[in-house]
């Protein structure tokens, strides 16, 4: 059964140098209250794994502004000019990963797989430093599984055993990340008693959840 803590208490799990997955897509489904708390803690040299870095000063962008990120693994950074500037200045090491590849690397970690083969990126800069192989006359890249120390995810509803329900498109990367990190922290709008969530509606089983915290001013 997960522990229910305040944002301040639960963010003490994140230390300098931690690798942190953060759910969301352009702040939709991003646990913004957890991110804001983390940005204010003064942590440094985080490896952040996410789809994007949100907007300047919003969503994951709060961590960029706070100089908390040393390495970033993401699909795109174009919506946050500050991320690009800090990359050019050498303040953040950025690894750009095709979105489908990023999702599948995370899924592989959650499923206990070492990686997967994909034609995406063959013959481009994406292939640099990666193993290539041929199968049935086609070239593929070997993409390795991607896990993290901690996942910060957002759900709409949880019961006290940590079973989660996401709301519409806010689901995005959150279920994958909940399976791929050693510690999973969930920002949730509401916590209900066991039995109040239809088992068929559960999207992430409570076995994957370590901590719950109630969010405020959440939009889905």
mmCIF file of C-alpha atoms in Angstrom:
data_model
loop_
_atom_site.group_PDB
_atom_site.id
_atom_site.type_symbol
_atom_site.label_atom_id
_atom_site.label_comp_id
_atom_site.label_asym_id
_atom_site.label_seq_id
_atom_site.Cartn_x
_atom_site.Cartn_y
_atom_site.Cartn_z
ATOM 1 C CA UNK A 1 0.000 0.000 0.000
ATOM 2 C CA UNK A 2 1.485 3.393 -0.940
ATOM 3 C CA UNK A 3 2.302 6.067 1.602
ATOM 4 C CA UNK A 4 0.328 9.320 1.409
ATOM 5 C CA UNK A 5 2.596 12.323 2.005
ATOM 6 C CA UNK A 6 2.681 16.068 1.439
ATOM 7 C CA UNK A 7 4.516 17.414 -1.609
ATOM 8 C CA UNK A 8 7.358 18.635 0.574
ATOM 9 C CA UNK A 9 7.757 15.280 2.294
ATOM 10 C CA UNK A 10 7.597 13.197 -0.846
ATOM 11 C CA UNK A 11 10.011 15.350 -2.854
ATOM 12 C CA UNK A 12 12.718 14.607 -0.290
ATOM 13 C CA UNK A 13 13.065 11.327 -2.213
ATOM 14 C CA UNK A 14 14.761 13.222 -5.048
ATOM 15 C CA UNK A 15 18.437 13.954 -4.459
ATOM 16 C CA UNK A 16 21.210 15.583 -6.491
ATOM 17 C CA UNK A 17 22.120 13.374 -9.433
ATOM 18 C CA UNK A 18 18.871 11.365 -9.448
ATOM 19 C CA UNK A 19 17.371 10.182 -12.729
ATOM 20 C CA UNK A 20 13.743 11.300 -12.882
ATOM 21 C CA UNK A 21 11.005 10.439 -15.362
ATOM 22 C CA UNK A 22 8.250 13.040 -15.551
ATOM 23 C CA UNK A 23 4.932 12.328 -17.251
ATOM 24 C CA UNK A 24 3.034 14.692 -19.476
ATOM 25 C CA UNK A 25 2.770 16.116 -22.958
ATOM 26 C CA UNK A 26 3.119 19.893 -23.206
ATOM 27 C CA UNK A 27 2.123 20.183 -19.510
ATOM 28 C CA UNK A 28 -1.017 18.057 -20.066
ATOM 29 C CA UNK A 29 -0.662 15.200 -17.624
ATOM 30 C CA UNK A 30 2.423 16.743 -16.028
ATOM 31 C CA UNK A 31 2.487 16.656 -12.195
ATOM 32 C CA UNK A 32 3.036 20.406 -11.997
ATOM 33 C CA UNK A 33 2.699 20.644 -8.222
ATOM 34 C CA UNK A 34 5.438 18.056 -7.729
ATOM 35 C CA UNK A 35 7.626 19.720 -10.348
ATOM 36 C CA UNK A 36 7.168 23.130 -8.712
ATOM 37 C CA UNK A 37 8.115 21.701 -5.319
ATOM 38 C CA UNK A 38 11.168 19.986 -6.796
ATOM 39 C CA UNK A 39 12.280 23.138 -8.609
ATOM 40 C CA UNK A 40 12.214 25.030 -5.320
ATOM 41 C CA UNK A 41 14.356 22.502 -3.446
ATOM 42 C CA UNK A 42 17.646 23.494 -5.053
ATOM 43 C CA UNK A 43 18.550 20.026 -6.344
ATOM 44 C CA UNK A 44 21.179 19.860 -9.083
ATOM 45 C CA UNK A 45 22.443 17.610 -11.859
ATOM 46 C CA UNK A 46 19.218 15.687 -12.392
ATOM 47 C CA UNK A 47 18.820 13.428 -15.402
ATOM 48 C CA UNK A 48 15.296 14.218 -16.561
ATOM 49 C CA UNK A 49 13.447 11.869 -18.921
ATOM 50 C CA UNK A 50 10.314 13.369 -20.447
ATOM 51 C CA UNK A 51 8.529 13.997 -23.709
ATOM 52 C CA UNK A 52 9.302 17.730 -23.742
ATOM 53 C CA UNK A 53 10.320 20.562 -21.442
ATOM 54 C CA UNK A 54 6.980 22.336 -21.471
ATOM 55 C CA UNK A 55 7.045 26.102 -21.709
ATOM 56 C CA UNK A 56 9.339 28.719 -20.238
ATOM 57 C CA UNK A 57 8.636 28.719 -16.494
ATOM 58 C CA UNK A 58 5.785 26.225 -16.805
ATOM 59 C CA UNK A 59 5.632 22.459 -16.384
ATOM 60 C CA UNK A 60 9.057 20.859 -16.675
ATOM 61 C CA UNK A 61 10.280 24.277 -17.751
ATOM 62 C CA UNK A 62 10.360 25.176 -14.051
ATOM 63 C CA UNK A 63 13.231 22.703 -13.576
ATOM 64 C CA UNK A 64 15.090 24.193 -16.545
ATOM 65 C CA UNK A 65 14.750 27.691 -15.090
ATOM 66 C CA UNK A 66 15.916 26.460 -11.670
ATOM 67 C CA UNK A 67 19.124 24.969 -13.164
ATOM 68 C CA UNK A 68 18.161 21.592 -11.721
ATOM 69 C CA UNK A 69 18.784 19.605 -14.915
ATOM 70 C CA UNK A 70 22.218 18.373 -15.951
ATOM 71 C CA UNK A 71 21.100 15.880 -18.579
ATOM 72 C CA UNK A 72 17.868 15.744 -20.546
ATOM 73 C CA UNK A 73 16.404 12.867 -22.559
ATOM 74 C CA UNK A 74 13.367 14.096 -24.498
ATOM 75 C CA UNK A 75 11.573 14.094 -27.841
ATOM 76 C CA UNK A 76 11.597 17.843 -28.433
ATOM 77 C CA UNK A 77 12.547 21.096 -26.754
ATOM 78 C CA UNK A 78 11.336 23.663 -29.284
ATOM 79 C CA UNK A 79 8.477 25.000 -27.168
ATOM 80 C CA UNK A 80 10.878 26.152 -24.458
ATOM 81 C CA UNK A 81 13.597 28.471 -25.834
ATOM 82 C CA UNK A 82 15.401 28.436 -22.482
ATOM 83 C CA UNK A 83 16.155 24.728 -22.885
ATOM 84 C CA UNK A 84 17.713 25.320 -26.297
ATOM 85 C CA UNK A 85 19.756 28.233 -25.002
ATOM 86 C CA UNK A 86 21.149 26.241 -22.091
ATOM 87 C CA UNK A 87 21.951 23.353 -24.425
ATOM 88 C CA UNK A 88 23.929 25.675 -26.718
ATOM 89 C CA UNK A 89 25.726 27.163 -23.710
ATOM 90 C CA UNK A 90 26.711 23.669 -22.564
ATOM 91 C CA UNK A 91 24.738 23.900 -19.333
ATOM 92 C CA UNK A 92 22.475 20.955 -20.197
ATOM 93 C CA UNK A 93 23.417 17.789 -22.074
ATOM 94 C CA UNK A 94 20.479 16.971 -24.352
ATOM 95 C CA UNK A 95 19.679 13.636 -26.000
ATOM 96 C CA UNK A 96 16.811 13.954 -28.469
ATOM 97 C CA UNK A 97 14.908 10.716 -29.061
ATOM 98 C CA UNK A 98 12.072 10.133 -31.566
ATOM 99 C CA UNK A 99 8.820 10.155 -29.631
ATOM 100 C CA UNK A 100 7.764 6.601 -30.438
ATOM 101 C CA UNK A 101 11.248 5.340 -29.670
ATOM 102 C CA UNK A 102 11.235 7.138 -26.324
ATOM 103 C CA UNK A 103 7.904 5.600 -25.351
ATOM 104 C CA UNK A 104 9.016 2.117 -26.383
ATOM 105 C CA UNK A 105 12.359 2.380 -24.540
ATOM 106 C CA UNK A 106 10.453 3.218 -21.367
ATOM 107 C CA UNK A 107 7.931 0.445 -21.986
ATOM 108 C CA UNK A 108 10.749 -2.068 -22.442
ATOM 109 C CA UNK A 109 12.187 -1.158 -19.048
ATOM 110 C CA UNK A 110 8.817 -1.698 -17.413
ATOM 111 C CA UNK A 111 8.412 -5.055 -19.143
ATOM 112 C CA UNK A 112 11.871 -6.258 -18.143
ATOM 113 C CA UNK A 113 13.186 -6.246 -21.721
ATOM 114 C CA UNK A 114 16.686 -5.176 -22.691
ATOM 115 C CA UNK A 115 15.598 -3.170 -25.709
ATOM 116 C CA UNK A 116 14.052 -3.422 -29.167
ATOM 117 C CA UNK A 117 14.800 -3.059 -32.875
ATOM 118 C CA UNK A 118 13.474 -0.118 -34.879
ATOM 119 C CA UNK A 119 14.080 1.285 -38.360
ATOM 120 C CA UNK A 120 13.481 4.803 -37.042
ATOM 121 C CA UNK A 121 16.666 6.840 -37.208
ATOM 122 C CA UNK A 122 18.691 4.557 -39.476
ATOM 123 C CA UNK A 123 21.028 6.698 -41.575
ATOM 124 C CA UNK A 124 20.552 9.799 -39.403
ATOM 125 C CA UNK A 125 22.270 11.369 -36.403
ATOM 126 C CA UNK A 126 19.957 9.270 -34.232
ATOM 127 C CA UNK A 127 22.029 6.223 -35.223
ATOM 128 C CA UNK A 128 25.333 7.631 -33.955
ATOM 129 C CA UNK A 129 26.905 5.347 -31.364
ATOM 130 C CA UNK A 130 24.170 2.711 -31.649
ATOM 131 C CA UNK A 131 24.366 -0.860 -32.832
ATOM 132 C CA UNK A 132 22.863 -1.487 -36.263
ATOM 133 C CA UNK A 133 21.803 -4.839 -37.621
ATOM 134 C CA UNK A 134 20.135 -6.253 -40.687
ATOM 135 C CA UNK A 135 17.104 -8.515 -40.630
ATOM 136 C CA UNK A 136 15.256 -9.766 -43.712
ATOM 137 C CA UNK A 137 17.081 -7.227 -45.817
ATOM 138 C CA UNK A 138 16.153 -4.224 -43.647
ATOM 139 C CA UNK A 139 18.400 -2.153 -41.386
ATOM 140 C CA UNK A 140 17.464 -1.592 -37.749
ATOM 141 C CA UNK A 141 18.838 0.204 -34.706
ATOM 142 C CA UNK A 142 19.064 -1.515 -31.354
ATOM 143 C CA UNK A 143 17.471 0.837 -28.836
ATOM 144 C CA UNK A 144 18.113 0.020 -25.191
ATOM 145 C CA UNK A 145 15.507 0.062 -22.423
ATOM 146 C CA UNK A 146 15.304 3.271 -20.408
ATOM 147 C CA UNK A 147 14.575 3.284 -16.674
ATOM 148 C CA UNK A 148 14.955 5.799 -13.840
ATOM 149 C CA UNK A 149 15.434 6.138 -10.113
ATOM 150 C CA UNK A 150 12.145 7.992 -9.705
ATOM 151 C CA UNK A 151 9.000 8.645 -11.740
ATOM 152 C CA UNK A 152 6.818 11.672 -11.087
ATOM 153 C CA UNK A 153 3.429 11.059 -12.634
ATOM 154 C CA UNK A 154 -0.029 12.579 -12.585
ATOM 155 C CA UNK A 155 -3.309 10.712 -12.234
ATOM 156 C CA UNK A 156 -6.889 11.847 -11.897
ATOM 157 C CA UNK A 157 -7.971 9.438 -9.173
ATOM 158 C CA UNK A 158 -6.382 6.851 -6.883
ATOM 159 C CA UNK A 159 -7.636 4.523 -4.200
ATOM 160 C CA UNK A 160 -5.734 3.961 -0.994
ATOM 161 C CA UNK A 161 -3.967 0.951 -2.479
ATOM 162 C CA UNK A 162 -2.564 3.108 -5.258
ATOM 163 C CA UNK A 163 -4.715 1.909 -8.152
ATOM 164 C CA UNK A 164 -4.783 4.766 -10.649
ATOM 165 C CA UNK A 165 -7.173 6.237 -13.194
ATOM 166 C CA UNK A 166 -6.018 8.878 -15.688
ATOM 167 C CA UNK A 167 -8.262 11.458 -17.318
ATOM 168 C CA UNK A 168 -8.428 11.435 -21.113
ATOM 169 C CA UNK A 169 -5.269 12.651 -22.900
ATOM 170 C CA UNK A 170 -3.550 13.391 -19.586
ATOM 171 C CA UNK A 171 -2.783 9.678 -19.563
ATOM 172 C CA UNK A 172 0.017 9.913 -22.203
ATOM 173 C CA UNK A 173 3.445 8.815 -20.855
ATOM 174 C CA UNK A 174 2.304 8.347 -17.255
ATOM 175 C CA UNK A 175 1.373 4.613 -17.267
ATOM 176 C CA UNK A 176 4.617 3.664 -19.032
ATOM 177 C CA UNK A 177 6.756 5.623 -16.596
ATOM 178 C CA UNK A 178 4.940 4.164 -13.594
ATOM 179 C CA UNK A 179 6.299 0.752 -14.592
ATOM 180 C CA UNK A 180 9.846 1.840 -15.440
ATOM 181 C CA UNK A 181 11.117 3.546 -12.275
ATOM 182 C CA UNK A 182 12.334 2.157 -8.968
ATOM 183 C CA UNK A 183 10.287 4.679 -6.966
ATOM 184 C CA UNK A 184 6.961 6.030 -8.248
ATOM 185 C CA UNK A 185 5.434 9.229 -6.872
ATOM 186 C CA UNK A 186 1.928 10.142 -8.002
ATOM 187 C CA UNK A 187 0.226 13.519 -7.858
ATOM 188 C CA UNK A 188 -3.484 12.832 -7.816
ATOM 189 C CA UNK A 189 -6.605 14.977 -7.709
ATOM 190 C CA UNK A 190 -8.605 12.678 -5.481
ATOM 191 C CA UNK A 191 -7.994 9.689 -3.224
ATOM 192 C CA UNK A 192 -10.924 7.346 -2.607
ATOM 193 C CA UNK A 193 -11.491 4.240 -0.525
ATOM 194 C CA UNK A 194 -10.650 0.798 -1.857
ATOM 195 C CA UNK A 195 -13.569 -0.536 -3.880
ATOM 196 C CA UNK A 196 -14.733 2.830 -5.195
ATOM 197 C CA UNK A 197 -12.831 2.389 -8.472
ATOM 198 C CA UNK A 198 -14.202 -0.213 -10.862
ATOM 199 C CA UNK A 199 -11.389 -2.765 -11.385
ATOM 200 C CA UNK A 200 -11.985 -2.526 -15.143
ATOM 201 C CA UNK A 201 -11.209 1.214 -14.961
ATOM 202 C CA UNK A 202 -7.794 0.807 -13.313
ATOM 203 C CA UNK A 203 -5.045 1.937 -15.691
ATOM 204 C CA UNK A 204 -2.038 1.527 -13.394
ATOM 205 C CA UNK A 205 -2.261 -1.152 -10.680
ATOM 206 C CA UNK A 206 -1.256 -0.076 -7.189
ATOM 207 C CA UNK A 207 1.643 -2.536 -7.133
ATOM 208 C CA UNK A 208 3.651 0.035 -9.108
ATOM 209 C CA UNK A 209 2.920 3.009 -6.826
ATOM 210 C CA UNK A 210 5.060 3.953 -3.810
ATOM 211 C CA UNK A 211 3.790 7.403 -2.799
ATOM 212 C CA UNK A 212 0.630 9.451 -3.307
ATOM 213 C CA UNK A 213 0.202 13.171 -2.826
ATOM 214 C CA UNK A 214 -2.848 15.341 -3.414
ATOM 215 C CA UNK A 215 -2.489 18.044 -6.042
ATOM 216 C CA UNK A 216 -4.158 21.440 -6.132
ATOM 217 C CA UNK A 217 -5.437 23.536 -9.054
ATOM 218 C CA UNK A 218 -5.223 20.563 -11.388
ATOM 219 C CA UNK A 219 -6.592 20.626 -14.934
ATOM 220 C CA UNK A 220 -7.441 16.995 -15.665
#
